[in-house]
């Protein structure tokens, strides 16, 4: 075989004099290949970077499905009991039973009773639902796992249910124990009524909670307390017998209870003699426990700003408006 150039030279044609020119075949154009690969490589890099960032907040790629529950261990220094919750005597009365289930399960088992698995605390925000749940665990002296419903839901489908599985596995391993799920309506809404994008994810998460609760046998000594301020939104599957079948309602504190809440949170703060407990209690109609605590804190800040030694009635008035 003879090459094209050889044919030309046999015919005495000088390649340099041909109009337009004839160039020798170029060697492999590395630069071009690299340039072509740059764009896909760059986009891959960006994708990996975005993914790493997205998973970083939840502790890396491999812990994304792990539960994010906060644990208040058994012998926690900050353990609280019913004495730290003012008022709400009826609610405490019902929760005393839960404490007894956790402490003496045998008593109920011997009589063939099924220990309740789920308790629903219903009431506006700030009335002390979290506080009461923590106090219940404190009274029973069991570990307390606290998590908010919204924490289960991530952009990635399947994460929520895997977190639920993880949480229940930990709680069961440390039984007797208590799981608290705040804002349970974030997961337990009526199915198919929301426009949210993460509908599938929510449903899977809810199903996993139901599966876990149904899977408790008579030996499992784990009680789940859920909190919500919108019980009418909850899926009926969630409140069926054997699941969250005990409902306890909490209301905003009345004047007597507000006085007691004030007493608890006024401890450790210096008030002038003119401050009247009764008067503040009367002035704070419609305040929740959290509002009262917040008001006292604001008043203390106002007084500190004025370099005062005591908190005066007008600081309280100012703080409550
Ligand atoms: P919820 O879970 O119902 O929104 P929390 O339990 O988080 O309310 O309450 C918030 C804060 O309000 C508590 O940490 C506590 O300081 C205060 N508080 C609410 N209710 C009471 C109460 N009955 N007695 C004492 N403090 C209360």
CSV table of C-alpha atoms and ligand atoms in Angstrom, one decimal:
chain,number,residue,atom,x,y,z
A,1,UNK,CA,0.0,0.0,0.0
A,2,UNK,CA,1.3,3.4,-0.8
A,3,UNK,CA,0.3,6.5,1.1
A,4,UNK,CA,-1.4,9.5,-0.4
A,5,UNK,CA,1.8,11.6,0.1
A,6,UNK,CA,3.8,9.0,-1.9
A,7,UNK,CA,1.3,9.2,-4.8
A,8,UNK,CA,1.7,13.0,-4.8
A,9,UNK,CA,5.5,12.8,-4.8
A,10,UNK,CA,5.5,10.2,-7.5
A,11,UNK,CA,3.6,12.6,-9.6
A,12,UNK,CA,6.1,15.3,-8.7
A,13,UNK,CA,3.5,17.4,-6.9
A,14,UNK,CA,4.9,19.6,-4.2
A,15,UNK,CA,2.5,19.5,-1.3
A,16,UNK,CA,3.5,23.0,-0.3
A,17,UNK,CA,2.5,24.6,-3.6
A,18,UNK,CA,-1.0,23.1,-3.8
A,19,UNK,CA,-3.5,25.9,-3.3
A,20,UNK,CA,-5.1,25.7,0.2
A,21,UNK,CA,-2.3,23.4,1.3
A,22,UNK,CA,-2.1,19.8,2.2
A,23,UNK,CA,-1.1,19.1,5.8
A,24,UNK,CA,0.2,16.0,7.3
A,25,UNK,CA,-2.2,14.1,9.4
A,26,UNK,CA,-2.2,15.4,12.9
A,27,UNK,CA,-1.1,13.3,15.8
A,28,UNK,CA,-3.7,12.5,18.5
A,29,UNK,CA,-5.3,15.8,19.6
A,30,UNK,CA,-4.9,15.4,23.4
A,31,UNK,CA,-6.0,18.9,24.1
A,32,UNK,CA,-9.2,18.4,22.3
A,33,UNK,CA,-9.9,15.1,24.2
A,34,UNK,CA,-9.2,16.8,27.5
A,35,UNK,CA,-11.4,19.7,26.6
A,36,UNK,CA,-14.3,17.4,25.7
A,37,UNK,CA,-14.0,15.6,29.0
A,38,UNK,CA,-13.7,18.7,31.2
A,39,UNK,CA,-17.4,19.4,31.2
A,40,UNK,CA,-18.7,16.0,32.3
A,41,UNK,CA,-15.9,15.8,34.9
A,42,UNK,CA,-16.8,19.2,36.2
A,43,UNK,CA,-20.5,18.4,36.5
A,44,UNK,CA,-19.7,15.1,38.2
A,45,UNK,CA,-17.5,17.0,40.7
A,46,UNK,CA,-20.2,19.5,41.4
A,47,UNK,CA,-22.8,16.7,41.9
A,48,UNK,CA,-20.5,14.9,44.4
A,49,UNK,CA,-19.8,18.2,46.3
A,50,UNK,CA,-23.6,19.0,46.5
A,51,UNK,CA,-24.3,15.5,47.8
A,52,UNK,CA,-21.6,15.7,50.4
A,53,UNK,CA,-22.8,19.0,51.6
A,54,UNK,CA,-26.4,17.8,51.8
A,55,UNK,CA,-25.5,14.8,53.9
A,56,UNK,CA,-22.9,16.6,56.1
A,57,UNK,CA,-25.5,18.2,58.3
A,58,UNK,CA,-26.9,14.8,59.3
A,59,UNK,CA,-23.5,13.5,60.0
A,60,UNK,CA,-22.3,12.1,56.7
A,61,UNK,CA,-23.5,9.7,54.1
A,62,UNK,CA,-23.7,6.7,56.3
A,63,UNK,CA,-25.5,8.1,59.2
A,64,UNK,CA,-28.3,9.7,57.3
A,65,UNK,CA,-30.7,7.0,58.2
A,66,UNK,CA,-29.8,7.0,61.8
A,67,UNK,CA,-32.2,8.4,64.4
A,68,UNK,CA,-31.6,11.9,65.5
A,69,UNK,CA,-33.4,11.5,68.8
A,70,UNK,CA,-32.0,13.3,71.8
A,71,UNK,CA,-31.4,11.0,74.8
A,72,UNK,CA,-32.0,12.0,78.4
A,73,UNK,CA,-30.3,9.1,80.1
A,74,UNK,CA,-31.5,7.4,83.2
A,75,UNK,CA,-29.2,9.1,85.6
A,76,UNK,CA,-29.2,12.5,84.0
A,77,UNK,CA,-28.3,15.3,86.3
A,78,UNK,CA,-31.1,17.4,84.9
A,79,UNK,CA,-33.7,14.8,85.5
A,80,UNK,CA,-37.1,16.3,86.2
A,81,UNK,CA,-40.1,14.9,87.9
A,82,UNK,CA,-43.8,15.8,88.3
A,83,UNK,CA,-42.8,18.4,91.0
A,84,UNK,CA,-41.2,20.4,88.3
A,85,UNK,CA,-44.5,20.7,86.4
A,86,UNK,CA,-47.0,23.1,87.9
A,87,UNK,CA,-50.7,22.5,87.8
A,88,UNK,CA,-52.0,20.0,85.3
A,89,UNK,CA,-53.1,17.7,88.1
A,90,UNK,CA,-55.5,15.6,86.1
A,91,UNK,CA,-52.9,15.0,83.4
A,92,UNK,CA,-50.3,14.0,86.0
A,93,UNK,CA,-52.9,11.6,87.5
A,94,UNK,CA,-53.1,9.8,84.1
A,95,UNK,CA,-49.4,9.9,83.6
A,96,UNK,CA,-48.8,8.3,87.0
A,97,UNK,CA,-50.3,5.2,85.4
A,98,UNK,CA,-47.8,5.3,82.6
A,99,UNK,CA,-45.1,5.5,85.2
A,100,UNK,CA,-46.5,2.4,86.9
A,101,UNK,CA,-46.6,0.5,83.6
A,102,UNK,CA,-43.0,1.3,83.0
A,103,UNK,CA,-42.0,0.4,86.6
A,104,UNK,CA,-44.1,-2.6,87.4
A,105,UNK,CA,-45.1,-4.2,84.1
A,106,UNK,CA,-45.4,-7.6,85.7
A,107,UNK,CA,-48.3,-6.5,87.9
A,108,UNK,CA,-50.3,-5.9,84.7
A,109,UNK,CA,-49.0,-8.9,82.8
A,110,UNK,CA,-50.0,-11.3,85.5
A,111,UNK,CA,-53.6,-10.3,85.1
A,112,UNK,CA,-53.3,-10.6,81.3
A,113,UNK,CA,-53.6,-6.8,80.7
A,114,UNK,CA,-52.1,-5.3,77.6
A,115,UNK,CA,-49.9,-2.4,78.5
A,116,UNK,CA,-50.7,0.6,76.4
A,117,UNK,CA,-48.2,1.4,73.7
A,118,UNK,CA,-49.0,4.9,72.8
A,119,UNK,CA,-50.3,8.0,74.7
A,120,UNK,CA,-51.2,11.1,72.9
A,121,UNK,CA,-50.8,14.5,74.6
A,122,UNK,CA,-53.1,17.0,73.1
A,123,UNK,CA,-52.9,20.7,73.7
A,124,UNK,CA,-51.7,24.1,72.4
A,125,UNK,CA,-47.9,24.7,72.2
A,126,UNK,CA,-46.1,25.7,75.3
A,127,UNK,CA,-48.5,24.1,77.8
A,128,UNK,CA,-45.8,21.7,78.9
A,129,UNK,CA,-46.3,18.6,76.8
A,130,UNK,CA,-42.6,18.0,76.4
A,131,UNK,CA,-42.0,18.8,80.0
A,132,UNK,CA,-44.7,16.3,81.2
A,133,UNK,CA,-43.3,13.6,79.0
A,134,UNK,CA,-39.8,14.1,80.3
A,135,UNK,CA,-41.1,14.2,83.9
A,136,UNK,CA,-42.9,10.9,83.3
A,137,UNK,CA,-39.6,9.3,82.2
A,138,UNK,CA,-37.9,11.0,85.2
A,139,UNK,CA,-40.5,9.6,87.6
A,140,UNK,CA,-40.2,6.1,86.1
A,141,UNK,CA,-36.4,6.4,86.0
A,142,UNK,CA,-36.1,5.2,82.4
A,143,UNK,CA,-34.2,6.6,79.4
A,144,UNK,CA,-36.1,9.3,77.5
A,145,UNK,CA,-35.8,9.6,73.7
A,146,UNK,CA,-37.1,12.8,72.4
A,147,UNK,CA,-37.6,13.6,68.7
A,148,UNK,CA,-39.8,15.9,66.6
A,149,UNK,CA,-42.0,14.5,63.9
A,150,UNK,CA,-40.5,16.8,61.4
A,151,UNK,CA,-37.0,15.5,62.0
A,152,UNK,CA,-37.9,12.2,60.4
A,153,UNK,CA,-38.7,13.8,57.1
A,154,UNK,CA,-35.8,14.5,54.7
A,155,UNK,CA,-35.7,15.1,51.0
A,156,UNK,CA,-34.6,11.5,50.3
A,157,UNK,CA,-37.4,9.0,50.4
A,158,UNK,CA,-36.8,6.1,52.8
A,159,UNK,CA,-34.7,8.1,55.3
A,160,UNK,CA,-37.7,8.7,57.6
A,161,UNK,CA,-38.6,5.1,58.0
A,162,UNK,CA,-35.1,4.1,58.5
A,163,UNK,CA,-34.8,6.6,61.3
A,164,UNK,CA,-37.9,5.3,62.9
A,165,UNK,CA,-36.5,1.8,62.8
A,166,UNK,CA,-33.3,2.9,64.3
A,167,UNK,CA,-35.0,4.9,67.1
A,168,UNK,CA,-37.2,2.0,68.1
A,169,UNK,CA,-34.3,-0.5,68.0
A,170,UNK,CA,-32.4,1.7,70.4
A,171,UNK,CA,-35.3,2.2,72.7
A,172,UNK,CA,-36.1,-1.5,72.8
A,173,UNK,CA,-32.5,-2.3,73.5
A,174,UNK,CA,-32.7,0.0,76.5
A,175,UNK,CA,-36.2,-1.0,77.7
A,176,UNK,CA,-37.9,0.0,79.8
A,177,UNK,CA,-37.8,3.3,78.0
A,178,UNK,CA,-40.0,6.1,76.8
A,179,UNK,CA,-40.1,7.6,73.3
A,180,UNK,CA,-41.4,11.1,72.9
A,181,UNK,CA,-42.5,12.3,69.4
A,182,UNK,CA,-43.3,16.0,69.3
A,183,UNK,CA,-45.5,17.4,66.5
A,184,UNK,CA,-46.6,14.0,65.6
A,185,UNK,CA,-49.1,15.5,63.1
A,186,UNK,CA,-46.1,16.3,60.9
A,187,UNK,CA,-46.0,12.6,60.0
A,188,UNK,CA,-49.4,11.3,61.1
A,189,UNK,CA,-51.6,13.5,59.0
A,190,UNK,CA,-54.6,11.9,57.1
A,191,UNK,CA,-53.1,10.2,54.2
A,192,UNK,CA,-53.5,11.7,50.8
A,193,UNK,CA,-54.8,15.1,52.0
A,194,UNK,CA,-51.6,17.0,51.7
A,195,UNK,CA,-50.1,18.7,48.8
A,196,UNK,CA,-46.6,18.3,50.2
A,197,UNK,CA,-43.9,16.9,47.9
A,198,UNK,CA,-42.7,14.5,50.5
A,199,UNK,CA,-46.0,12.7,50.7
A,200,UNK,CA,-44.6,9.4,49.9
A,201,UNK,CA,-41.9,9.8,52.4
A,202,UNK,CA,-44.3,10.8,55.2
A,203,UNK,CA,-46.5,7.9,54.5
A,204,UNK,CA,-43.6,5.5,54.6
A,205,UNK,CA,-42.5,7.0,57.9
A,206,UNK,CA,-45.9,6.8,59.4
A,207,UNK,CA,-46.3,3.2,58.3
A,208,UNK,CA,-42.9,2.3,59.9
A,209,UNK,CA,-44.1,3.8,63.2
A,210,UNK,CA,-47.3,1.7,63.0
A,211,UNK,CA,-45.3,-1.4,62.1
A,212,UNK,CA,-42.9,-0.8,65.0
A,213,UNK,CA,-45.8,-0.3,67.5
A,214,UNK,CA,-47.7,-3.3,66.2
A,215,UNK,CA,-44.5,-5.3,66.7
A,216,UNK,CA,-44.3,-4.7,70.4
A,217,UNK,CA,-45.0,-7.9,72.1
A,218,UNK,CA,-46.2,-8.3,75.7
A,219,UNK,CA,-42.6,-8.3,76.8
A,220,UNK,CA,-41.7,-5.0,75.2
A,221,UNK,CA,-41.7,-2.3,77.8
A,222,UNK,CA,-41.5,0.8,75.6
A,223,UNK,CA,-44.1,3.4,75.7
A,224,UNK,CA,-44.5,6.1,73.0
A,225,UNK,CA,-45.8,9.5,73.9
A,226,UNK,CA,-46.9,11.7,71.0
A,227,UNK,CA,-47.7,15.3,71.2
A,228,UNK,CA,-49.9,17.4,68.9
A,229,UNK,CA,-52.0,20.5,69.0
A,230,UNK,CA,-54.1,19.4,66.1
A,231,UNK,CA,-55.5,15.9,66.8
A,232,UNK,CA,-58.2,16.3,64.1
A,233,UNK,CA,-55.4,16.1,61.5
A,234,UNK,CA,-54.2,12.7,62.6
A,235,UNK,CA,-54.6,9.6,60.5
A,236,UNK,CA,-57.2,7.3,62.0
A,237,UNK,CA,-54.7,4.4,61.8
A,238,UNK,CA,-52.5,6.2,64.3
A,239,UNK,CA,-55.2,6.4,67.0
A,240,UNK,CA,-56.6,2.9,66.6
A,241,UNK,CA,-56.6,0.6,69.7
A,242,UNK,CA,-53.1,-0.8,70.3
A,243,UNK,CA,-51.5,2.4,69.0
A,244,UNK,CA,-52.0,5.9,70.3
A,245,UNK,CA,-55.2,4.9,72.0
A,246,UNK,CA,-54.9,7.0,75.2
A,247,UNK,CA,-55.6,10.6,74.7
A,248,UNK,CA,-54.8,13.2,77.4
A,249,UNK,CA,-55.9,16.8,76.9
A,250,UNK,CA,-54.0,19.8,78.2
A,251,UNK,CA,-55.4,23.3,78.4
A,252,UNK,CA,-53.9,26.6,78.9
A,253,UNK,CA,-53.3,27.1,82.7
A,254,UNK,CA,-56.0,28.8,84.8
A,255,UNK,CA,-55.2,31.5,87.3
A,256,UNK,CA,-54.3,29.1,90.0
A,257,UNK,CA,-52.0,27.1,87.8
A,258,UNK,CA,-50.4,30.3,86.4
A,259,UNK,CA,-49.6,31.2,90.0
A,260,UNK,CA,-47.9,27.8,90.5
A,261,UNK,CA,-46.0,28.1,87.2
A,262,UNK,CA,-44.9,31.6,88.2
A,263,UNK,CA,-43.6,30.2,91.5
A,264,UNK,CA,-41.5,27.6,89.8
A,265,UNK,CA,-39.9,30.0,87.3
A,266,UNK,CA,-39.5,32.9,89.7
A,267,UNK,CA,-37.1,30.8,91.7
A,268,UNK,CA,-33.6,32.1,91.5
A,269,UNK,CA,-34.6,35.5,90.3
A,270,UNK,CA,-34.6,38.5,92.7
A,271,UNK,CA,-38.0,40.3,92.7
A,272,UNK,CA,-38.8,43.5,94.5
A,273,UNK,CA,-41.3,43.3,97.3
A,274,UNK,CA,-43.9,45.2,95.3
A,275,UNK,CA,-44.2,42.3,92.9
A,276,UNK,CA,-47.4,40.4,93.6
A,277,UNK,CA,-47.8,36.9,92.4
A,278,UNK,CA,-51.5,37.1,92.4
A,279,UNK,CA,-51.6,40.2,90.3
A,280,UNK,CA,-49.3,38.8,87.7
A,281,UNK,CA,-51.3,35.6,87.5
A,282,UNK,CA,-54.4,37.8,87.0
A,283,UNK,CA,-52.7,39.8,84.3
A,284,UNK,CA,-51.5,36.8,82.3
A,285,UNK,CA,-54.8,35.4,81.0
A,286,UNK,CA,-54.2,33.3,77.9
A,287,UNK,CA,-50.5,32.7,78.7
A,288,UNK,CA,-49.1,29.3,78.4
A,289,UNK,CA,-46.4,28.0,80.7
A,290,UNK,CA,-43.8,28.8,78.1
A,291,UNK,CA,-45.2,32.3,77.7
A,292,UNK,CA,-44.9,32.8,81.4
A,293,UNK,CA,-41.4,31.6,81.6
A,294,UNK,CA,-40.5,33.8,78.6
A,295,UNK,CA,-42.1,36.8,80.2
A,296,UNK,CA,-40.1,36.4,83.5
A,297,UNK,CA,-36.9,36.0,81.5
A,298,UNK,CA,-37.6,39.2,79.5
A,299,UNK,CA,-38.4,41.1,82.7
A,300,UNK,CA,-35.0,39.9,84.2
A,301,UNK,CA,-33.3,41.1,81.0
A,302,UNK,CA,-35.0,44.5,81.2
A,303,UNK,CA,-34.0,44.9,84.8
A,304,UNK,CA,-30.4,43.9,84.1
A,305,UNK,CA,-30.3,46.5,81.3
A,306,UNK,CA,-31.1,49.1,83.8
A,307,UNK,CA,-28.5,47.8,86.2
A,308,UNK,CA,-31.2,47.2,88.8
A,309,UNK,CA,-30.8,44.8,91.7
A,310,UNK,CA,-34.4,43.6,91.6
A,311,UNK,CA,-37.0,43.0,89.0
A,312,UNK,CA,-39.8,45.6,89.4
A,313,UNK,CA,-43.5,45.3,88.6
A,314,UNK,CA,-43.1,47.6,85.6
A,315,UNK,CA,-40.5,45.3,84.1
A,316,UNK,CA,-43.0,42.6,84.2
A,317,UNK,CA,-45.7,44.7,82.7
A,318,UNK,CA,-43.4,45.8,80.0
A,319,UNK,CA,-42.3,42.2,79.4
A,320,UNK,CA,-45.8,40.9,79.1
A,321,UNK,CA,-46.9,43.3,76.4
B,1,LIG,P1,-45.0,22.1,74.6
B,1,LIG,O1,-44.3,20.8,74.4
B,1,LIG,O2,-46.4,21.8,75.1
B,1,LIG,O3,-45.0,23.0,73.5
B,1,LIG,P2,-43.0,22.6,76.6
B,1,LIG,O4,-43.1,21.4,77.4
B,1,LIG,O5,-41.9,22.6,75.6
B,1,LIG,O6,-44.4,22.9,75.8
B,1,LIG,O7,-42.9,23.9,77.5
B,1,LIG,C1,-42.0,24.9,77.3
B,1,LIG,C2,-41.6,25.5,78.6
B,1,LIG,O8,-42.6,26.1,79.2
B,1,LIG,C3,-41.1,24.4,79.5
B,1,LIG,O9,-39.7,24.1,79.3
B,1,LIG,C4,-41.3,25.1,80.9
B,1,LIG,O10,-40.2,25.9,81.2
B,1,LIG,C5,-42.5,26.0,80.6
B,1,LIG,N1,-43.7,25.3,81.1
B,1,LIG,C6,-44.8,25.0,80.4
B,1,LIG,N2,-45.8,24.5,81.2
B,1,LIG,C7,-45.3,24.5,82.4
B,1,LIG,C8,-45.8,24.0,83.7
B,1,LIG,N3,-47.1,23.5,83.8
B,1,LIG,N4,-45.0,24.1,84.7
B,1,LIG,C9,-43.8,24.7,84.6
B,1,LIG,N5,-43.3,25.1,83.5
B,1,LIG,C10,-44.0,25.0,82.4
